[in-house]
Amino acid sequence: MSSSKKIIRKPTSGKPPSSRGWKCHQVTFQDHTGNPAIMAWGAELAQRIPPLASWAFYMVNRDTPRDFNATAFKFNLENGKDLYSGAGPRYEFFFLPGATPEQCIAHYRGEIAARGTMWRQVRQVRMAIKETKEKEDERADNSAQESSSDEDEDEDEDEDEPQPGIANEHGLPGLPWPKHKDDWFFTDYRQCLFMYLDPNSDIQSSRNVCLVKFDPMPIKWEEGAVVRWDPMEQPINTKYMKLIDEESGEEDLRDWIQDRKNAHWVLEATEATEQAKTLGWEAW
């Protein structure tokens, strides 16, 4: 595990109520450019390790306040809605006033190049779990167990998975990088981010967002099929919608997030987070 000494922890505003030792953790950290960013997640009071599953919001409004309340944003987004299976993810907020979708994508790619993907931490947790079991099993053949562990770890790596260029010294978790084909079956893109277009964290039906999908995945068409849509011809796909829309019946971003609560990468990240907590980890 890496040290988390570079993360600056800030107290939450107190607006979302804490119940039975549960609260919203809000943390200020430095992104790969050295600028301040925020992550927020809900968990037990003692859980210092951020969840691996995450969504990235880019705050592009030039009037976004410097003291943006990520805690209130998270609480209002999830309030009254079953968005996740099990514990929720973390939300990361990057501040790029006036940025375009292309600029947000470039920043996101820079962030993932610096921190790597969440799968690196998933493999670390799995290895730690195996090592713990090996120590508890006195009858195990250590050499055989170690060989098996190394093989399993290698099987999880993909050739095109982004790797961090330098060691992650900030204790920051990696970012999502879906690798299962079902995760992009209904989107045709591997990656996404959200551009938040309003300045305030108090979520209302009028709040606007832009869903930005990128890194298109090729579609395998059946022979003779009529190709009406090829994502490879549109490297970036944008869709403007409401953050929360309870009136028109149109899909809002909250619905879009909820529809992906059982995605392969979300479930794997959630399981790894629970295992890390069991191991007593406080940072990635």
GROMACS .gro file of C-alpha atoms in nm:
model
  284
    1MET     CA    1   0.000   0.000   0.000
    2SER     CA    2   0.110   0.353  -0.067
    3SER     CA    3   0.124   0.627   0.190
    4SER     CA    4  -0.167   0.871   0.196
    5LYS     CA    5   0.024   1.157   0.353
    6LYS     CA    6  -0.043   1.391   0.060
    7ILE     CA    7  -0.421   1.371   0.109
    8ILE     CA    8  -0.565   1.659   0.311
    9ARG     CA    9  -0.873   1.562   0.508
   10LYS     CA   10  -1.141   1.821   0.569
   11PRO     CA   11  -1.440   1.800   0.800
   12THR     CA   12  -1.777   1.769   0.635
   13SER     CA   13  -2.028   2.052   0.652
   14GLY     CA   14  -2.265   1.863   0.878
   15LYS     CA   15  -2.566   1.904   0.650
   16PRO     CA   16  -2.612   1.535   0.566
   17PRO     CA   17  -2.699   1.361   0.893
   18SER     CA   18  -2.464   1.104   1.041
   19SER     CA   19  -2.640   0.790   1.163
   20ARG     CA   20  -2.503   0.495   1.359
   21GLY     CA   21  -2.143   0.580   1.288
   22TRP     CA   22  -2.201   0.658   0.920
   23LYS     CA   23  -2.097   0.980   0.750
   24CYS     CA   24  -1.988   1.135   0.424
   25HIS     CA   25  -1.611   1.163   0.403
   26GLN     CA   26  -1.488   1.462   0.205
   27VAL     CA   27  -1.121   1.477   0.108
   28THR     CA   28  -0.921   1.739  -0.078
   29PHE     CA   29  -0.631   1.607  -0.286
   30GLN     CA   30  -0.405   1.716  -0.570
   31ASP     CA   31  -0.474   1.596  -0.922
   32HIS     CA   32  -0.193   1.508  -1.164
   33THR     CA   33  -0.153   1.876  -1.260
   34GLY     CA   34  -0.108   1.985  -0.898
   35ASN     CA   35  -0.448   2.152  -0.874
   36PRO     CA   36  -0.689   2.083  -0.586
   37ALA     CA   37  -0.966   1.832  -0.641
   38ILE     CA   38  -1.222   1.673  -0.410
   39MET     CA   39  -1.343   1.321  -0.347
   40ALA     CA   40  -1.644   1.227  -0.136
   41TRP     CA   41  -1.791   0.896  -0.027
   42GLY     CA   42  -2.026   0.760   0.235
   43ALA     CA   43  -1.896   0.503   0.484
   44GLU     CA   44  -1.850   0.420   0.848
   45LEU     CA   45  -1.680   0.685   1.057
   46ALA     CA   46  -1.367   0.473   1.084
   47GLN     CA   47  -1.341   0.386   0.714
   48ARG     CA   48  -1.056   0.599   0.586
   49ILE     CA   49  -0.996   0.399   0.269
   50PRO     CA   50  -1.195   0.535  -0.029
   51PRO     CA   51  -1.411   0.295  -0.232
   52LEU     CA   52  -1.258   0.176  -0.558
   53ALA     CA   53  -1.576   0.226  -0.760
   54SER     CA   54  -1.605   0.590  -0.863
   55TRP     CA   55  -1.762   0.849  -1.092
   56ALA     CA   56  -1.581   1.161  -1.212
   57PHE     CA   57  -1.752   1.501  -1.226
   58TYR     CA   58  -1.590   1.794  -1.404
   59MET     CA   59  -1.702   2.130  -1.267
   60VAL     CA   60  -1.676   2.352  -1.575
   61ASN     CA   61  -1.890   2.649  -1.470
   62ARG     CA   62  -1.670   2.954  -1.418
   63ASP     CA   63  -1.877   3.055  -1.113
   64THR     CA   64  -1.829   2.729  -0.923
   65PRO     CA   65  -1.731   2.836  -0.568
   66ARG     CA   66  -1.392   2.741  -0.430
   67ASP     CA   67  -1.561   2.591  -0.124
   68PHE     CA   68  -1.778   2.359  -0.335
   69ASN     CA   69  -1.973   2.131  -0.102
   70ALA     CA   70  -1.916   1.781  -0.237
   71THR     CA   71  -2.081   1.632   0.072
   72ALA     CA   72  -2.411   1.807   0.004
   73PHE     CA   73  -2.386   1.718  -0.365
   74LYS     CA   74  -2.347   1.348  -0.289
   75PHE     CA   75  -2.622   1.346  -0.028
   76ASN     CA   76  -2.873   1.522  -0.252
   77LEU     CA   77  -2.791   1.306  -0.554
   78GLU     CA   78  -2.846   0.979  -0.368
   79ASN     CA   79  -3.132   1.092  -0.141
   80GLY     CA   80  -3.438   0.871  -0.184
   81LYS     CA   81  -3.283   0.665  -0.463
   82ASP     CA   82  -3.138   0.313  -0.458
   83LEU     CA   83  -2.842   0.390  -0.679
   84TYR     CA   84  -2.605   0.112  -0.578
   85SER     CA   85  -2.583  -0.251  -0.479
   86GLY     CA   86  -2.406  -0.251  -0.144
   87ALA     CA   87  -2.183   0.036  -0.042
   88GLY     CA   88  -2.175   0.336  -0.272
   89PRO     CA   89  -1.880   0.463  -0.474
   90ARG     CA   90  -1.668   0.771  -0.431
   91TYR     CA   91  -1.731   1.083  -0.636
   92GLU     CA   92  -1.434   1.278  -0.765
   93PHE     CA   93  -1.470   1.647  -0.854
   94PHE     CA   94  -1.220   1.819  -1.082
   95PHE     CA   95  -1.238   2.194  -1.140
   96LEU     CA   96  -1.175   2.303  -1.499
   97PRO     CA   97  -1.360   2.635  -1.553
   98GLY     CA   98  -1.472   2.677  -1.913
   99ALA     CA   99  -1.334   2.340  -2.024
  100THR     CA  100  -1.465   2.161  -2.332
  101PRO     CA  101  -1.542   1.787  -2.347
  102GLU     CA  102  -1.209   1.735  -2.524
  103GLN     CA  103  -1.022   1.916  -2.246
  104CYS     CA  104  -1.200   1.716  -1.976
  105ILE     CA  105  -1.112   1.392  -2.154
  106ALA     CA  106  -0.747   1.498  -2.183
  107HIS     CA  107  -0.739   1.572  -1.809
  108TYR     CA  108  -0.904   1.240  -1.724
  109ARG     CA  109  -0.653   1.051  -1.934
  110GLY     CA  110  -0.373   1.237  -1.760
  111GLU     CA  111  -0.519   1.141  -1.425
  112ILE     CA  112  -0.547   0.773  -1.513
  113ALA     CA  113  -0.193   0.779  -1.656
  114ALA     CA  114  -0.066   0.912  -1.322
  115ARG     CA  115  -0.274   0.688  -1.094
  116GLY     CA  116  -0.344   0.379  -1.301
  117THR     CA  117  -0.669   0.187  -1.305
  118MET     CA  118  -0.868   0.037  -1.019
  119TRP     CA  119  -0.761  -0.311  -1.135
  120ARG     CA  120  -0.415  -0.256  -0.993
  121GLN     CA  121  -0.565  -0.226  -0.646
  122VAL     CA  122  -0.800  -0.518  -0.711
  123ARG     CA  123  -0.499  -0.738  -0.786
  124GLN     CA  124  -0.318  -0.611  -0.476
  125VAL     CA  125  -0.614  -0.700  -0.256
  126ARG     CA  126  -0.650  -1.044  -0.409
  127MET     CA  127  -0.280  -1.112  -0.355
  128ALA     CA  128  -0.301  -0.997   0.007
  129ILE     CA  129  -0.605  -1.220   0.069
  130LYS     CA  130  -0.423  -1.520  -0.077
  131GLU     CA  131  -0.113  -1.452   0.130
  132THR     CA  132  -0.326  -1.428   0.443
  133LYS     CA  133  -0.490  -1.761   0.367
  134GLU     CA  134  -0.152  -1.920   0.301
  135LYS     CA  135  -0.026  -1.815   0.643
  136GLU     CA  136  -0.338  -1.957   0.807
  137ASP     CA  137  -0.311  -2.291   0.630
  138GLU     CA  138  -0.018  -2.479   0.782
  139ARG     CA  139  -0.068  -2.773   0.550
  140ALA     CA  140  -0.027  -2.567   0.232
  141ASP     CA  141   0.276  -2.612   0.013
  142ASN     CA  142   0.420  -2.258   0.017
  143SER     CA  143   0.604  -2.279  -0.314
  144ALA     CA  144   0.299  -2.414  -0.497
  145GLN     CA  145   0.073  -2.153  -0.340
  146GLU     CA  146   0.304  -1.868  -0.436
  147SER     CA  147   0.325  -1.991  -0.795
  148SER     CA  148  -0.053  -2.015  -0.819
  149SER     CA  149  -0.097  -1.663  -0.679
  150ASP     CA  150   0.140  -1.512  -0.935
  151GLU     CA  151  -0.038  -1.687  -1.220
  152ASP     CA  152  -0.380  -1.567  -1.106
  153GLU     CA  153  -0.256  -1.210  -1.077
  154ASP     CA  154  -0.118  -1.214  -1.432
  155GLU     CA  155  -0.446  -1.349  -1.569
  156ASP     CA  156  -0.626  -1.034  -1.457
  157GLU     CA  157  -0.402  -0.799  -1.653
  158ASP     CA  158  -0.494  -0.681  -2.004
  159GLU     CA  159  -0.236  -0.576  -2.258
  160ASP     CA  160  -0.407  -0.243  -2.322
  161GLU     CA  161  -0.478  -0.158  -1.958
  162PRO     CA  162  -0.323   0.182  -1.877
  163GLN     CA  163  -0.036   0.157  -1.632
  164PRO     CA  164   0.076   0.443  -1.405
  165GLY     CA  165   0.388   0.612  -1.536
  166ILE     CA  166   0.528   0.663  -1.186
  167ALA     CA  167   0.466   0.508  -0.849
  168ASN     CA  168   0.143   0.629  -0.690
  169GLU     CA  169   0.286   0.800  -0.382
  170HIS     CA  170  -0.032   0.983  -0.283
  171GLY     CA  171  -0.233   0.679  -0.177
  172LEU     CA  172  -0.495   0.765  -0.439
  173PRO     CA  173  -0.713   0.486  -0.577
  174GLY     CA  174  -0.706   0.406  -0.947
  175LEU     CA  175  -0.985   0.504  -1.183
  176PRO     CA  176  -1.247   0.286  -1.352
  177TRP     CA  177  -1.146   0.106  -1.668
  178PRO     CA  178  -1.421  -0.139  -1.771
  179LYS     CA  179  -1.279  -0.458  -1.920
  180HIS     CA  180  -1.589  -0.677  -1.948
  181LYS     CA  181  -1.777  -0.656  -2.277
  182ASP     CA  182  -2.114  -0.636  -2.103
  183ASP     CA  183  -2.006  -0.311  -1.937
  184TRP     CA  184  -2.009  -0.124  -2.267
  185PHE     CA  185  -2.276  -0.330  -2.447
  186PHE     CA  186  -2.538  -0.056  -2.408
  187THR     CA  187  -2.300   0.239  -2.434
  188ASP     CA  188  -2.051   0.136  -2.707
  189TYR     CA  189  -1.779   0.325  -2.518
  190ARG     CA  190  -1.533   0.212  -2.253
  191GLN     CA  191  -1.498   0.539  -2.063
  192CYS     CA  192  -1.720   0.821  -1.946
  193LEU     CA  193  -1.718   1.134  -1.734
  194PHE     CA  194  -1.975   1.392  -1.629
  195MET     CA  195  -1.952   1.765  -1.695
  196TYR     CA  196  -2.151   1.957  -1.432
  197LEU     CA  197  -2.268   2.278  -1.594
  198ASP     CA  198  -2.413   2.466  -1.295
  199PRO     CA  199  -2.215   2.638  -1.018
  200ASN     CA  200  -2.406   2.520  -0.712
  201SER     CA  201  -2.394   2.193  -0.522
  202ASP     CA  202  -2.759   2.211  -0.414
  203ILE     CA  203  -2.918   1.969  -0.659
  204GLN     CA  204  -3.244   2.075  -0.820
  205SER     CA  205  -3.438   1.958  -1.124
  206SER     CA  206  -3.291   2.247  -1.321
  207ARG     CA  207  -2.929   2.132  -1.281
  208ASN     CA  208  -2.771   2.042  -1.614
  209VAL     CA  209  -2.498   1.792  -1.692
  210CYS     CA  210  -2.328   1.658  -2.000
  211LEU     CA  211  -2.258   1.286  -2.019
  212VAL     CA  212  -1.932   1.247  -2.211
  213LYS     CA  213  -1.849   0.901  -2.347
  214PHE     CA  214  -1.516   0.825  -2.513
  215ASP     CA  215  -1.283   0.542  -2.613
  216PRO     CA  216  -1.533   0.370  -2.847
  217MET     CA  217  -1.541  -0.008  -2.864
  218PRO     CA  218  -1.586  -0.186  -3.199
  219ILE     CA  219  -1.917  -0.361  -3.255
  220LYS     CA  220  -1.916  -0.711  -3.402
  221TRP     CA  221  -2.191  -0.705  -3.661
  222GLU     CA  222  -2.347  -1.019  -3.801
  223GLU     CA  223  -2.278  -1.089  -4.165
  224GLY     CA  224  -2.520  -0.897  -4.385
  225ALA     CA  225  -2.640  -0.671  -4.103
  226VAL     CA  226  -2.726  -0.310  -4.185
  227VAL     CA  227  -2.487  -0.086  -3.991
  228ARG     CA  228  -2.681   0.218  -3.873
  229TRP     CA  229  -2.439   0.326  -3.604
  230ASP     CA  230  -2.066   0.281  -3.568
  231PRO     CA  231  -1.913   0.435  -3.253
  232MET     CA  232  -1.568   0.412  -3.410
  233GLU     CA  233  -1.671   0.698  -3.639
  234GLN     CA  234  -1.755   0.917  -3.338
  235PRO     CA  235  -1.464   0.907  -3.089
  236ILE     CA  236  -1.648   1.135  -2.846
  237ASN     CA  237  -2.020   1.113  -2.774
  238THR     CA  238  -2.195   1.381  -2.568
  239LYS     CA  239  -2.546   1.386  -2.430
  240TYR     CA  240  -2.697   1.674  -2.236
  241MET     CA  241  -2.947   1.586  -1.966
  242LYS     CA  242  -3.075   1.687  -1.626
  243LEU     CA  243  -2.893   1.566  -1.319
  244ILE     CA  244  -3.229   1.482  -1.163
  245ASP     CA  245  -3.554   1.494  -1.362
  246GLU     CA  246  -3.863   1.375  -1.177
  247GLU     CA  247  -4.113   1.559  -1.395
  248SER     CA  248  -4.063   1.495  -1.767
  249GLY     CA  249  -4.000   1.121  -1.749
  250GLU     CA  250  -3.683   1.157  -1.954
  251GLU     CA  251  -3.371   0.969  -1.848
  252ASP     CA  252  -3.159   1.175  -1.612
  253LEU     CA  253  -2.803   1.118  -1.498
  254ARG     CA  254  -2.916   0.963  -1.172
  255ASP     CA  255  -3.111   0.699  -1.369
  256TRP     CA  256  -2.809   0.642  -1.593
  257ILE     CA  257  -2.586   0.578  -1.291
  258GLN     CA  258  -2.843   0.351  -1.129
  259ASP     CA  259  -2.868   0.137  -1.443
  260ARG     CA  260  -2.499   0.054  -1.403
  261LYS     CA  261  -2.498  -0.043  -1.037
  262ASN     CA  262  -2.444  -0.410  -1.126
  263ALA     CA  263  -2.178  -0.353  -1.389
  264HIS     CA  264  -1.889  -0.598  -1.373
  265TRP     CA  265  -1.633  -0.330  -1.282
  266VAL     CA  266  -1.858  -0.184  -1.010
  267LEU     CA  267  -1.911  -0.521  -0.842
  268GLU     CA  268  -1.542  -0.610  -0.862
  269ALA     CA  269  -1.442  -0.273  -0.716
  270THR     CA  270  -1.698  -0.303  -0.436
  271GLU     CA  271  -1.580  -0.652  -0.342
  272ALA     CA  272  -1.216  -0.542  -0.338
  273THR     CA  273  -1.303  -0.247  -0.114
  274GLU     CA  274  -1.478  -0.474   0.136
  275GLN     CA  275  -1.179  -0.710   0.135
  276ALA     CA  276  -0.939  -0.421   0.192
  277LYS     CA  277  -1.145  -0.313   0.492
  278THR     CA  278  -1.128  -0.668   0.628
  279LEU     CA  279  -0.751  -0.657   0.592
  280GLY     CA  280  -0.744  -0.333   0.791
  281TRP     CA  281  -0.612  -0.116   0.507
  282GLU     CA  282  -0.651   0.260   0.545
  283ALA     CA  283  -0.511   0.366   0.208
  284TRP     CA  284  -0.445   0.223  -0.134
   0.00000   0.00000   0.00000
